CSV table of C-alpha atoms and ligand atoms in Angstrom, one decimal:
chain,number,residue,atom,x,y,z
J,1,UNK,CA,-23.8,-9.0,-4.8
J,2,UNK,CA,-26.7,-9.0,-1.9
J,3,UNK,CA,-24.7,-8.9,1.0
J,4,UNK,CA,-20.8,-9.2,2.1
J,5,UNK,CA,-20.2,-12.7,3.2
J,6,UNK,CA,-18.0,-13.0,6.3
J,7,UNK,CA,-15.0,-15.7,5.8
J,8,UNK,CA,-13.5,-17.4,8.6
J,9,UNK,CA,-10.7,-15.2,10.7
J,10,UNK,CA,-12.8,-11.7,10.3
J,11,UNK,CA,-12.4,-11.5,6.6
J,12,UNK,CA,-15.2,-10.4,4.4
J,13,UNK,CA,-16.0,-11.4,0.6
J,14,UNK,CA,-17.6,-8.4,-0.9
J,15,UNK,CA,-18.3,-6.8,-4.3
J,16,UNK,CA,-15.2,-4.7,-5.4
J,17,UNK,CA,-15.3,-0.9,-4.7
J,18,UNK,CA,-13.8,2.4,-6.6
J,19,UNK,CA,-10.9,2.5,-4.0
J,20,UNK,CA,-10.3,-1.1,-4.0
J,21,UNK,CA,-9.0,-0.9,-7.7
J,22,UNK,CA,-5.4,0.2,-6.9
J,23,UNK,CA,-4.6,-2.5,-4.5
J,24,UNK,CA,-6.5,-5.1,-6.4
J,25,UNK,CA,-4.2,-4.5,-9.3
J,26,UNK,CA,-1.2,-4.2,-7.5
J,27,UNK,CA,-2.2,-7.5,-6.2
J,28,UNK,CA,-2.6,-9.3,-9.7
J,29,UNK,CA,0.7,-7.5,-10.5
J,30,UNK,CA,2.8,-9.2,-7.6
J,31,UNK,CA,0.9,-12.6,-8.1
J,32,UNK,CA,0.5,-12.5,-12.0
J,33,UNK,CA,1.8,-10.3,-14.4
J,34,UNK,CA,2.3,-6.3,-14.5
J,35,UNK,CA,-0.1,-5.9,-17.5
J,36,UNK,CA,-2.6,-7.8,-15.2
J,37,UNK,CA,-3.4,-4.4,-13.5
J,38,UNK,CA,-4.4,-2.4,-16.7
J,39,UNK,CA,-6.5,-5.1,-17.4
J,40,UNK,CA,-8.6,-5.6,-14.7
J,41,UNK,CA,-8.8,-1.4,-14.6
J,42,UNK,CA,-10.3,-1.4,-18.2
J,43,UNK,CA,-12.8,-4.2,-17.1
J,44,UNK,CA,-13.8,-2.4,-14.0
J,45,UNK,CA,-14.6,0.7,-15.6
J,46,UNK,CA,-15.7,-1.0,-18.9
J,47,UNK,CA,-19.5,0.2,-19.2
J,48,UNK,CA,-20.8,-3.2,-19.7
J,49,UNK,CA,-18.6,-5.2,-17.2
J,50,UNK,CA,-18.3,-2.7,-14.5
J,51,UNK,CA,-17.1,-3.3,-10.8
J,52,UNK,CA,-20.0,-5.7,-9.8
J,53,UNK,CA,-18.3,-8.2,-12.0
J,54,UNK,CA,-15.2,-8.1,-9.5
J,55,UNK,CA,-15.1,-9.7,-5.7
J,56,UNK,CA,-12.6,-9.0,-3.6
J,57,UNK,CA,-11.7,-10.2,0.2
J,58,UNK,CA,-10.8,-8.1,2.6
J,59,UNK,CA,-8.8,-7.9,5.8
J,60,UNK,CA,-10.6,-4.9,7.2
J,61,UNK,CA,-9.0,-2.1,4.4
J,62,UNK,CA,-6.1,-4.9,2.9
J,63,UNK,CA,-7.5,-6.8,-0.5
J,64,UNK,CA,-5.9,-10.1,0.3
J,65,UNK,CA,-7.9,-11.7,-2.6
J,66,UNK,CA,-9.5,-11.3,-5.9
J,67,UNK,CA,-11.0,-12.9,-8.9
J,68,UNK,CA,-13.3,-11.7,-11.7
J,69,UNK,CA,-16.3,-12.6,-13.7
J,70,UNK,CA,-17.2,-11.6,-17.2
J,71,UNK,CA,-19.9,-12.3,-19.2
J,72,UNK,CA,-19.9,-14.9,-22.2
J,73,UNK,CA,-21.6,-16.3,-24.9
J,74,UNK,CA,-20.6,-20.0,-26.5
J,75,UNK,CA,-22.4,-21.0,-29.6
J,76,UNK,CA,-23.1,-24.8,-30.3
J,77,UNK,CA,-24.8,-24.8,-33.7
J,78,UNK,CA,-26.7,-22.5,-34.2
J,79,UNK,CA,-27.7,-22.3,-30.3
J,80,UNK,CA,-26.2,-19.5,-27.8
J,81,UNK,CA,-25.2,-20.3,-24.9
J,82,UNK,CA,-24.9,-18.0,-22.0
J,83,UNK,CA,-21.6,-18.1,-20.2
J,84,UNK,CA,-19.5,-17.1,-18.0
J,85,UNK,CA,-15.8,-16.8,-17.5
J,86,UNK,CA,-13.2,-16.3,-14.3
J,87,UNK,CA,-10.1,-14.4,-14.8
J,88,UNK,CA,-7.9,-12.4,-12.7
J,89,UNK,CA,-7.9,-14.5,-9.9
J,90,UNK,CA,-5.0,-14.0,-7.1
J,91,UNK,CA,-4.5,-14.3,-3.4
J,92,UNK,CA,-2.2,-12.3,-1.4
J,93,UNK,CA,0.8,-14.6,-0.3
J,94,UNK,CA,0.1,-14.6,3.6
J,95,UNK,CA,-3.3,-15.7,2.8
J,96,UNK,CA,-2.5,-18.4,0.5
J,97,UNK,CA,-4.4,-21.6,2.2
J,98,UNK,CA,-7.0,-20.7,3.6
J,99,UNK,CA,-9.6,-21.1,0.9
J,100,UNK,CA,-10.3,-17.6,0.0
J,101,UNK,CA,-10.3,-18.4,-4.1
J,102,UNK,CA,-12.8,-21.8,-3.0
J,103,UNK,CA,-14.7,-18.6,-1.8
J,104,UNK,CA,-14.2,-16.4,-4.9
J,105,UNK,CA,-15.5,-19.3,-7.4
J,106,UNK,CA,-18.7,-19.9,-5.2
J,107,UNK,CA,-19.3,-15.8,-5.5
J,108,UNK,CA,-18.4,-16.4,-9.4
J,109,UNK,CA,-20.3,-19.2,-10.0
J,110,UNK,CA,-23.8,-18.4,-7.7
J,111,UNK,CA,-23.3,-14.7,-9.8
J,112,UNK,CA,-23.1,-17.0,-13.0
J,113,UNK,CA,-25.7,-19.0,-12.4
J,114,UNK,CA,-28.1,-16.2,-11.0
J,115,UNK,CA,-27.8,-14.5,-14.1
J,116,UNK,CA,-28.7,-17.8,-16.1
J,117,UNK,CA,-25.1,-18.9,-17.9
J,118,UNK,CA,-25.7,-22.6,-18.5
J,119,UNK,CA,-21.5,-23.0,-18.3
J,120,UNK,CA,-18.4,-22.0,-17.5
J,121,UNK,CA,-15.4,-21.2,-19.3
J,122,UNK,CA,-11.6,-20.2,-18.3
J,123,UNK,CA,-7.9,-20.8,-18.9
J,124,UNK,CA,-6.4,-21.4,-15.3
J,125,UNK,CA,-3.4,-22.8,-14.1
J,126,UNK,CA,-2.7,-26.7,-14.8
J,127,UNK,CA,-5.4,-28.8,-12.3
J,128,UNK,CA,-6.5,-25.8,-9.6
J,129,UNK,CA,-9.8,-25.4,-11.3
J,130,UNK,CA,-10.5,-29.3,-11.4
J,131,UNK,CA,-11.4,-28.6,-7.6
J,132,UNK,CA,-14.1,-26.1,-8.7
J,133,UNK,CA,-16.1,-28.2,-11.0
J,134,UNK,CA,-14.1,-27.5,-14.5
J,135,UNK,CA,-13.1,-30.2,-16.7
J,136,UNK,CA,-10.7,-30.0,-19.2
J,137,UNK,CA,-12.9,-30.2,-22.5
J,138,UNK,CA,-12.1,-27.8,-25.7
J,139,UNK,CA,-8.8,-27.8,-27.4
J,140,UNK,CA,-6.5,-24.3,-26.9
J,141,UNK,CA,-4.8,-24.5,-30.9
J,142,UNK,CA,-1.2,-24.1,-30.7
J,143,UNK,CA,0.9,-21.5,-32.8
J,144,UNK,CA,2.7,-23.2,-35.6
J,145,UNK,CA,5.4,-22.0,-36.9
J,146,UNK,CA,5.7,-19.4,-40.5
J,147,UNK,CA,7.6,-21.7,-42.9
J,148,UNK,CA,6.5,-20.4,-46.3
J,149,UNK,CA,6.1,-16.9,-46.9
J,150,UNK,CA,3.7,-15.6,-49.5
J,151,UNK,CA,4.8,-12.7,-52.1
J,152,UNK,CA,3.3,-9.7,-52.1
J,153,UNK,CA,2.9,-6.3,-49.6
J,154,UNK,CA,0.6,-4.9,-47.7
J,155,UNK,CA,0.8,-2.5,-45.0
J,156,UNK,CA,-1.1,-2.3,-41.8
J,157,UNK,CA,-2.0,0.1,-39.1
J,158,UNK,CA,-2.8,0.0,-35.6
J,159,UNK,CA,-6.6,-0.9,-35.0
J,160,UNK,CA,-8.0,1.5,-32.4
J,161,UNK,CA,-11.2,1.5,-30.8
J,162,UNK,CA,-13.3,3.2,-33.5
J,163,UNK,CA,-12.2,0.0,-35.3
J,164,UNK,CA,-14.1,-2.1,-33.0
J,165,UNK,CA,-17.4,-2.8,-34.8
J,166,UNK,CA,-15.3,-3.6,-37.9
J,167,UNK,CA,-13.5,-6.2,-36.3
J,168,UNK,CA,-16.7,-7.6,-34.8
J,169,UNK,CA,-18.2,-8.9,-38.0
J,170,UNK,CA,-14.8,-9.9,-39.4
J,171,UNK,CA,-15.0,-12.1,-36.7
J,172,UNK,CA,-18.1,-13.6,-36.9
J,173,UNK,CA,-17.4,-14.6,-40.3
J,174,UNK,CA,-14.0,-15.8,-39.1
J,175,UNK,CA,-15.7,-18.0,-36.5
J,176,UNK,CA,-18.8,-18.9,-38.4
J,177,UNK,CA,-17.0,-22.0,-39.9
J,178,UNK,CA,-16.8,-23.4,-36.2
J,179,UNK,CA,-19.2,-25.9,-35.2
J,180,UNK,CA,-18.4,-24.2,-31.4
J,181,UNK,CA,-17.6,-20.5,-31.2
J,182,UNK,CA,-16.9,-17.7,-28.5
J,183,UNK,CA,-16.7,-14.4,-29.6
J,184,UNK,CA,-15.0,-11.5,-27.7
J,185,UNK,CA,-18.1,-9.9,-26.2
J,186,UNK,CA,-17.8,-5.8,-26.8
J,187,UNK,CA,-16.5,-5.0,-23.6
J,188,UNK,CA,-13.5,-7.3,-23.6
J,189,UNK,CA,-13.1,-6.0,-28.2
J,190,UNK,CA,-13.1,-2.5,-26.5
J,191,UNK,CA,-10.6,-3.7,-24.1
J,192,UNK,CA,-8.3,-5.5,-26.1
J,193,UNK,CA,-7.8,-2.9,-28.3
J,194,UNK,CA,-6.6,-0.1,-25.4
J,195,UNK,CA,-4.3,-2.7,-23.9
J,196,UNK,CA,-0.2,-2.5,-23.8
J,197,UNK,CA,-0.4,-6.6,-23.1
J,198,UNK,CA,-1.4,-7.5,-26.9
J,199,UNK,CA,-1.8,-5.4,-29.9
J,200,UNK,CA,-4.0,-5.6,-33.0
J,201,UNK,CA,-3.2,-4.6,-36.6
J,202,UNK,CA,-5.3,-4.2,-39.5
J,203,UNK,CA,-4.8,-4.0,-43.2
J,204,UNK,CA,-6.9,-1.1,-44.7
J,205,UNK,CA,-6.5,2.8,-44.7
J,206,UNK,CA,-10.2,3.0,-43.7
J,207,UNK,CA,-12.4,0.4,-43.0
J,208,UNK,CA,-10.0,-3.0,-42.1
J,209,UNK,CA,-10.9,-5.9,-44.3
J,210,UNK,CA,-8.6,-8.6,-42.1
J,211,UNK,CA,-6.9,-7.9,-38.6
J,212,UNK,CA,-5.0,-10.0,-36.3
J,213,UNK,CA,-4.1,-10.0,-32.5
J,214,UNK,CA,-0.5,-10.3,-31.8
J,215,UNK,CA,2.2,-10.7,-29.2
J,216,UNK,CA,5.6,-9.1,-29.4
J,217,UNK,CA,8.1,-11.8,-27.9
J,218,UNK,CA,11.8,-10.4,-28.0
J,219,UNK,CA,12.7,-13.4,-30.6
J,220,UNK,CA,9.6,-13.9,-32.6
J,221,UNK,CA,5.8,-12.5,-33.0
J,222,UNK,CA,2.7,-14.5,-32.0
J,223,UNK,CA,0.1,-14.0,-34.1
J,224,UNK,CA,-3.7,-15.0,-33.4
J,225,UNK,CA,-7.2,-14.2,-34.0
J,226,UNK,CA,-6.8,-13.7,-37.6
J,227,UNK,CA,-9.4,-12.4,-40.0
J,228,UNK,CA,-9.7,-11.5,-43.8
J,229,UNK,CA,-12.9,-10.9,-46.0
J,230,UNK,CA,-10.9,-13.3,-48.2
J,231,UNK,CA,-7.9,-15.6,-48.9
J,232,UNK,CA,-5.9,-12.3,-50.8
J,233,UNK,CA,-6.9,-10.0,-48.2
J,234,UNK,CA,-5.5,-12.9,-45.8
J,235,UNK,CA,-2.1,-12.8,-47.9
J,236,UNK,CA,-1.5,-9.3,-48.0
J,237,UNK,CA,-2.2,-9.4,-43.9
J,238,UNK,CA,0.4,-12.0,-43.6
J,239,UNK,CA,2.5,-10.0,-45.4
J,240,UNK,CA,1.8,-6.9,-43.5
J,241,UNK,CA,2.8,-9.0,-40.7
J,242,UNK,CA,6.0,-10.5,-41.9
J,243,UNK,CA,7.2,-6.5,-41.9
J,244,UNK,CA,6.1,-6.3,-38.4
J,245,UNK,CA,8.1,-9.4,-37.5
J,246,UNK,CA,11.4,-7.9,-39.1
J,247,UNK,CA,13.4,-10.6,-39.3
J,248,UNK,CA,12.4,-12.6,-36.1
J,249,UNK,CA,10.7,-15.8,-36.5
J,250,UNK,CA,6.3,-15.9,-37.0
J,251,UNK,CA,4.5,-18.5,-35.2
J,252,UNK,CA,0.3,-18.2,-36.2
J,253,UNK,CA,-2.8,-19.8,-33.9
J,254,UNK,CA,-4.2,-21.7,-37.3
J,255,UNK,CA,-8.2,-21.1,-37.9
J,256,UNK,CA,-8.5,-23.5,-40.7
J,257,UNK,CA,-12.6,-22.5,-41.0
J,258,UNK,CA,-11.9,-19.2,-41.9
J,259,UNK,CA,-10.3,-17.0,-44.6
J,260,UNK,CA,-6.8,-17.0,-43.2
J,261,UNK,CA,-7.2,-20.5,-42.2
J,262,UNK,CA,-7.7,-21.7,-46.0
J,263,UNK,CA,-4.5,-19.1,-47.1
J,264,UNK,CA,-2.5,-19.9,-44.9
J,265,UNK,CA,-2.5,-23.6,-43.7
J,266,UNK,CA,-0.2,-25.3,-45.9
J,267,UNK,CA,2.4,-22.6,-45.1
J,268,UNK,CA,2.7,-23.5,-41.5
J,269,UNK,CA,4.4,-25.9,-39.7
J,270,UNK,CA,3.9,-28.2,-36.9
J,271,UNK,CA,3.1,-27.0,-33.7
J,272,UNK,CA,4.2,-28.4,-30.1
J,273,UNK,CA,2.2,-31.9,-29.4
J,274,UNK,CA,1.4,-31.4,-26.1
J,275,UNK,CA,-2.4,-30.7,-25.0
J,276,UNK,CA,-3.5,-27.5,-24.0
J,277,UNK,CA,-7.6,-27.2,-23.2
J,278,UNK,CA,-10.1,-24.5,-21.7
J,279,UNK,CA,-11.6,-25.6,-18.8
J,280,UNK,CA,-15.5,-26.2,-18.6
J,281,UNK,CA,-17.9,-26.4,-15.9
J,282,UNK,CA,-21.1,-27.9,-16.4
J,283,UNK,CA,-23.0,-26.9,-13.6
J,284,UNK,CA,-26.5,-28.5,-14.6
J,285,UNK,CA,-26.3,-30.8,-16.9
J,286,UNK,CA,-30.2,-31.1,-17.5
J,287,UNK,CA,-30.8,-27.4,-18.5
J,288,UNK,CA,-27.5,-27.2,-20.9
J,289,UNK,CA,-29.1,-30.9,-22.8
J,290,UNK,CA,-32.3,-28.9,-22.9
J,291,UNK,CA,-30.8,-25.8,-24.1
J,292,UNK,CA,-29.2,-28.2,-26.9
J,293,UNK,CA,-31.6,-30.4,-28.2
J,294,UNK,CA,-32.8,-28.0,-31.0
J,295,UNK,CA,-28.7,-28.8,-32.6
J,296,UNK,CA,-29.3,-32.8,-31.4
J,297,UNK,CA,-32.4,-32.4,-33.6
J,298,UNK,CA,-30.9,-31.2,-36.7
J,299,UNK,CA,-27.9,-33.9,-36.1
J,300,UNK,CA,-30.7,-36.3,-35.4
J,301,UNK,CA,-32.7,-36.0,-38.6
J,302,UNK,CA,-29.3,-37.1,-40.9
J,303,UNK,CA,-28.6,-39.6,-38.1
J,304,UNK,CA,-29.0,-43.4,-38.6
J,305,UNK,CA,-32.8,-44.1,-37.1
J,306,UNK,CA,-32.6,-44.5,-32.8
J,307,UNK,CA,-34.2,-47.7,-32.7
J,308,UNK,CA,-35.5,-46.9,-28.9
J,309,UNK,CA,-38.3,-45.1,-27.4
J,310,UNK,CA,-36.0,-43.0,-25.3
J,311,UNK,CA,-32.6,-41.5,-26.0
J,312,UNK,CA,-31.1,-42.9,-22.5
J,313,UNK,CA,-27.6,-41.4,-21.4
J,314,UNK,CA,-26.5,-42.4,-17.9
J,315,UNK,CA,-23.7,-41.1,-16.1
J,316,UNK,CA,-23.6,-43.9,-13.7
J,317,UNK,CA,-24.8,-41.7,-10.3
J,318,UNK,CA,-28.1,-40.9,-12.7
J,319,UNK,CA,-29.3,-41.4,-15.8
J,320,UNK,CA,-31.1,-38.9,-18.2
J,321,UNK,CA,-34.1,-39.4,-21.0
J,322,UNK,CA,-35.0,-37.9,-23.5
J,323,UNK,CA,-38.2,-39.3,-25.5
J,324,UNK,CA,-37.5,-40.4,-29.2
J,325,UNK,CA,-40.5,-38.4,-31.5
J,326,UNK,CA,-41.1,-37.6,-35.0
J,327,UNK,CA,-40.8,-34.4,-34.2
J,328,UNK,CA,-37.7,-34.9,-32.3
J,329,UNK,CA,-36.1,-35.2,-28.7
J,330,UNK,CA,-38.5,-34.7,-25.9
J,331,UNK,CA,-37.4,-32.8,-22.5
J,332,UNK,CA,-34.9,-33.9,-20.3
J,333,UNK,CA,-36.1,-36.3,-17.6
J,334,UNK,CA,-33.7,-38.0,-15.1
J,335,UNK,CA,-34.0,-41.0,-13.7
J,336,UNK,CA,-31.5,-43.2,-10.7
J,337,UNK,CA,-28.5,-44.5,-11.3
J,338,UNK,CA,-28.2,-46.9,-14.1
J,339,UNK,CA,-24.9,-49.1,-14.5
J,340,UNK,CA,-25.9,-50.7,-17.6
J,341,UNK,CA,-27.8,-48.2,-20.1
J,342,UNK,CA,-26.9,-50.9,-22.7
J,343,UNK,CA,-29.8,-53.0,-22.0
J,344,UNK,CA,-32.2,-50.2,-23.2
J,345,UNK,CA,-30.2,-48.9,-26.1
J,346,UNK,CA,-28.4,-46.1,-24.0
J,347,UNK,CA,-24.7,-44.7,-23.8
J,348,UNK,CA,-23.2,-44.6,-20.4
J,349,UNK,CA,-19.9,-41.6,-19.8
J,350,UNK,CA,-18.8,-40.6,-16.1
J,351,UNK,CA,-20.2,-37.2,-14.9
J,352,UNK,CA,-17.2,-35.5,-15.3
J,353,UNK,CA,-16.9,-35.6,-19.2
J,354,UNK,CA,-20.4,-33.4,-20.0
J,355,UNK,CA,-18.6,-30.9,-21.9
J,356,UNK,CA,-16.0,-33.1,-23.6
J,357,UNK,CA,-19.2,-34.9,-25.0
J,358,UNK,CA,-21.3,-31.8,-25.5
J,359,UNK,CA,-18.5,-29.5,-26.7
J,360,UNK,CA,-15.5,-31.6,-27.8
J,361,UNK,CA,-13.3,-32.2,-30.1
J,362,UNK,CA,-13.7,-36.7,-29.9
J,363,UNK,CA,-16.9,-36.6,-29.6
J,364,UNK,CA,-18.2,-40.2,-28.2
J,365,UNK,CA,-16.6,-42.3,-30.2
J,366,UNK,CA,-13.4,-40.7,-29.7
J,367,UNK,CA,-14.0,-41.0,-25.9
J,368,UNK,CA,-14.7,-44.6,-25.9
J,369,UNK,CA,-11.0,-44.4,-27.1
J,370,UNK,CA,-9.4,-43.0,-24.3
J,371,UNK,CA,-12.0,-44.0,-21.4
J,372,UNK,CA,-12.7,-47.2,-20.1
J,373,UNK,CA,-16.3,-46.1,-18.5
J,374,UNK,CA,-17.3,-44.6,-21.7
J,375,UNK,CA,-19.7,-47.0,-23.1
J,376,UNK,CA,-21.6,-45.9,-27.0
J,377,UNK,CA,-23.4,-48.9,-26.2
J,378,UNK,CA,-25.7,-50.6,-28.9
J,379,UNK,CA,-27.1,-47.7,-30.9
J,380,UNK,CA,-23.4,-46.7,-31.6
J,381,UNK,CA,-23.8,-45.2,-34.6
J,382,UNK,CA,-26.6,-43.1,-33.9
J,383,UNK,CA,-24.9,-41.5,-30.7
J,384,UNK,CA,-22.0,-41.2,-32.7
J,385,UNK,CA,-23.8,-39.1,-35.1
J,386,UNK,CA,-25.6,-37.0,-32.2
J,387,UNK,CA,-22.2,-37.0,-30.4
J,388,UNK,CA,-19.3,-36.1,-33.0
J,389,UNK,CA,-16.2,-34.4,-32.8
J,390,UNK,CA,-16.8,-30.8,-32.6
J,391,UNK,CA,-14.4,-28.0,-34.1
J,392,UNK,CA,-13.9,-24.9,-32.1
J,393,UNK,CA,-13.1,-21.3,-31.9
J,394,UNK,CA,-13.0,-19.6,-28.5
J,395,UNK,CA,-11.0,-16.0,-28.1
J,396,UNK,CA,-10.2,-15.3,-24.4
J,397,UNK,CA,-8.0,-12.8,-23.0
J,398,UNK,CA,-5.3,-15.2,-23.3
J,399,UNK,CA,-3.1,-15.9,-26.6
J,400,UNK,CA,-2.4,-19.9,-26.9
J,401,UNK,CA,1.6,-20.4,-25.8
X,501,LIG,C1,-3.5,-20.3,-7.0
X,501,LIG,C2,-4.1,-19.3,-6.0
X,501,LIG,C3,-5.0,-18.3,-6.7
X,501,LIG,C4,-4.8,-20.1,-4.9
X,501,LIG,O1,-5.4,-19.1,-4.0
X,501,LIG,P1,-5.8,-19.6,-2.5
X,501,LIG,O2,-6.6,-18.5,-1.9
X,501,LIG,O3,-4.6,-20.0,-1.7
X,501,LIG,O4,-6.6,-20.9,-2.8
X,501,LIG,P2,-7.5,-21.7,-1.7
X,501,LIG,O5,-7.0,-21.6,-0.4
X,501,LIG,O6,-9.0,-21.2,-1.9
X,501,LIG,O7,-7.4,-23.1,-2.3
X,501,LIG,C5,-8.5,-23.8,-2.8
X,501,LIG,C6,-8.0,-25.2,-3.1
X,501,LIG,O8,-7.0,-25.2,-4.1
X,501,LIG,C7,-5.9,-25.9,-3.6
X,501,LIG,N1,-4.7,-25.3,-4.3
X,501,LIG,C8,-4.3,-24.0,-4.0
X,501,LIG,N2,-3.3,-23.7,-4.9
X,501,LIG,C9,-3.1,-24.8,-5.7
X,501,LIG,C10,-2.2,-25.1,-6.7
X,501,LIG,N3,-1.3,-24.2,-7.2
X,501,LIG,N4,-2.3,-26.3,-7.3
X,501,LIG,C11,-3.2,-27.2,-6.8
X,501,LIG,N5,-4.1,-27.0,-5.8
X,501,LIG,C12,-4.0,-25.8,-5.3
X,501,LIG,C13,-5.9,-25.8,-2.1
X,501,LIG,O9,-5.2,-26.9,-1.6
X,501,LIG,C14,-7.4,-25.9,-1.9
X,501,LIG,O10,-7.9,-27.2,-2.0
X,501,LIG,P3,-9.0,-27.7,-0.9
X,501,LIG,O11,-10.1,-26.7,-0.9
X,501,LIG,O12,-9.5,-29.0,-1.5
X,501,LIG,O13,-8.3,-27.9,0.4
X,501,LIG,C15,-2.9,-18.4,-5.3
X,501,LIG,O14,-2.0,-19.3,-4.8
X,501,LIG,C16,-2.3,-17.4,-6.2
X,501,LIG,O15,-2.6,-16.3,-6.2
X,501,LIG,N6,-1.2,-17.8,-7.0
X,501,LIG,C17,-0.5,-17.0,-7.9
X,501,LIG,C18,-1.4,-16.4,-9.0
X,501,LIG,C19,-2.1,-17.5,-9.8
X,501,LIG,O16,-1.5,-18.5,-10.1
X,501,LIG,N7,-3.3,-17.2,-10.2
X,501,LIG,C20,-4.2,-18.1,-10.9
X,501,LIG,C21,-4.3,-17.7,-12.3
X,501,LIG,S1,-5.4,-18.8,-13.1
């Protein structure tokens, strides 16, 4: 960070430092949960994360608030995304109020942006981060309950560290099936495997071939982030992890795209109803439509023919366009507001559903469901095709509940 940014009342938003690190975890301890303070330790001194991906606000020597940025990837397609992600956010109970995390999520978000993430990502608490930008967007799968068991054994081990680079490309293949995917960058793999808040087995003596994330709950195990190099490899995990569970009850995050996925489905139940979603921010919405139109090209060229001259999507307050050419979209140019896209062949959708459209699971045809100013409008089934429903696979920190 440049410079430490006074706040109102002779507080000061600055970069965290070494002897900050106590008192910001005791902080995220009292405000969160105990295991928050090893975290944000391992992040701080993680090599790749480091303390300039912490901010901090400070009552001359008191840290009265806190929240963290890490660093992100989200593919669409085969495009990367840069990305960033807010976590470990708290403020001090006498401070609550007085915009101090407003304050911490402009730091985030100008550090995000500085460093060229097109987006956003983060599990928060219900509505808060609505005020910052997000939009609810990407489904969070819930667990679903073991019902079948499979036969067999298999016994696993602790992963450690040295396991790391193993686990990596089980993942990719796990999440290579998703038409949207965020990976566990290295720092946070290194991370999750030192931590006392999750813990992550693997079957293999020597080099794992499948691993999974879990959660120890005093009446059941939660088990997510599952990979196998293939669907018996996925069985004898399972199995492995039914031994683990001993006797308490097994609910699994399903990742029907991947090798456990396809083993296991049938053998699970249903999970709770209600939604769960990562929030999104879209900060410019003209550079992350740039950034995509290689995947709306490859969408486009299986698409029924878009019988205009632009590709014209207005979000009421403006409108963007994007020429139609043989050799695909053109660049993103916007235009004024533009109530009635209809009358040149254009969709219409209200700002604040850019990532639902862009990395959803409706799509536009499944918001035209749900919203009222969601309009396909006469080229329908073109944008639906450029538009669909998305699958996803995002690993945070977090473990769905
Ligand atoms: C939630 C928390 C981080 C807010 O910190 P804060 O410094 O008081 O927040 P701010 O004063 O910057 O508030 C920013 C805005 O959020 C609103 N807000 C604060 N807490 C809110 C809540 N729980 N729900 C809805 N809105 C809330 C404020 O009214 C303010 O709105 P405004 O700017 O439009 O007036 C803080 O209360 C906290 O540490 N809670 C316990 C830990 C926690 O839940 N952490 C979040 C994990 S995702």
């Amino acid at each position: 960070m440049a410079d430490p940014l006074p706040l109102p009342g002779g507080l000061l938003l600055r970069e965290c430092r070494p002897d900050d690190v106590a008192q910001v975890g005791a902080l995220l301890a009292e405000r969160g949960e105990p295991e928050d303070a090893e975290d944000h330790r391992l992040v701080v001194t993680d090599p790749d994360e480091g303390l300039s991906s912490c901010a901090v606000v400070v009552d001359g020597d008191r840290v009265v608030s806190t929240a963290t940025l890490l660093a992100e990837t989200v593919r669409v397609g085969d495009v990367v995304l840069p990305a960033g992600q807010v976590e470990l956010v708290a403020t001090d109970r006498a401070y609550e109020g007085r915009g101090l995390v407003r304050a911490l999520m402009a730091w985030a978000h100008d550090r995000s942006a500085a460093r060229g993430d097109l987006l956003q990502v983060m599990v928060g608490i219900p509505y808060l981060y609505r005020l910052f930008g997000y939009e609810y967007a990407i489904d969070i799968p819930r667990a679903r309950p073991l019902a079948l068991a499979p036969a067999g054994a298999g016994a696993l081990r602790r992963a450690g560290p040295e396991d790391a680079g193993v686990i990596a490309d089980l993942q990719a293949a796990a999440q290579a099936g998703a038409d949207v995917a965020m990976p566990h960058p290295a720092a946070r793999l290194r991370w999750l495997l030192t931590h006392e808040a999750s813990t992550t087995w693997v079957l293999g003596d020597g080099e794992p071939v499948a691993s999974a994330r879990v959660q120890e709950r005093e009446d059941e195990l939660l088990v997510a982030e599952t990979t196998a190099r293939d669907e018996a490899d996925a069985d004898r995990l399972l199995h492995g992890l039914l031994g683990l569970a001993g006797g308490r009850a097994v609910r699994v995050v399903d990742r029907p795209w991947a090798a456990t996925g396809r083993a296991w489905t049938d053998r699970l139940g249903a999970g709770p109803e209600s939604a769960e979603q990562y929030y999104v921010r879209v900060a410019d919405p003209v550079v992350l439509l740039d950034a995509l139109r290689p995947v709306l090209d490859r969408r486009l060229a299986t698409a029924p023919a878009l019988e205009v001259p632009e590709l014209v999507l207005s979000t009421y307050d403006r409108s963007y366009r994007l020429a139609v050419t043989d050799d695909g979209l053109g660049p993103v140019r916007t235009a004024g507001r533009l109530p009635w896209p209809g009358a040149e062949g254009g969709a219409a959708f209200p700002p604040d559903l850019w990532a639902a459209l862009l990395l959803g699971p409706l799509g536009i045809t499944g918001l035209d469901r749900l919203y009222a100013d969601v309009v396909p409008g006469p080229q329908a089934e073109a944008l639906a095709a450029l538009f669909p429903p998305l699958t996803a696979d995002l690993l945070t920190y977090y473990l769905p509940w």
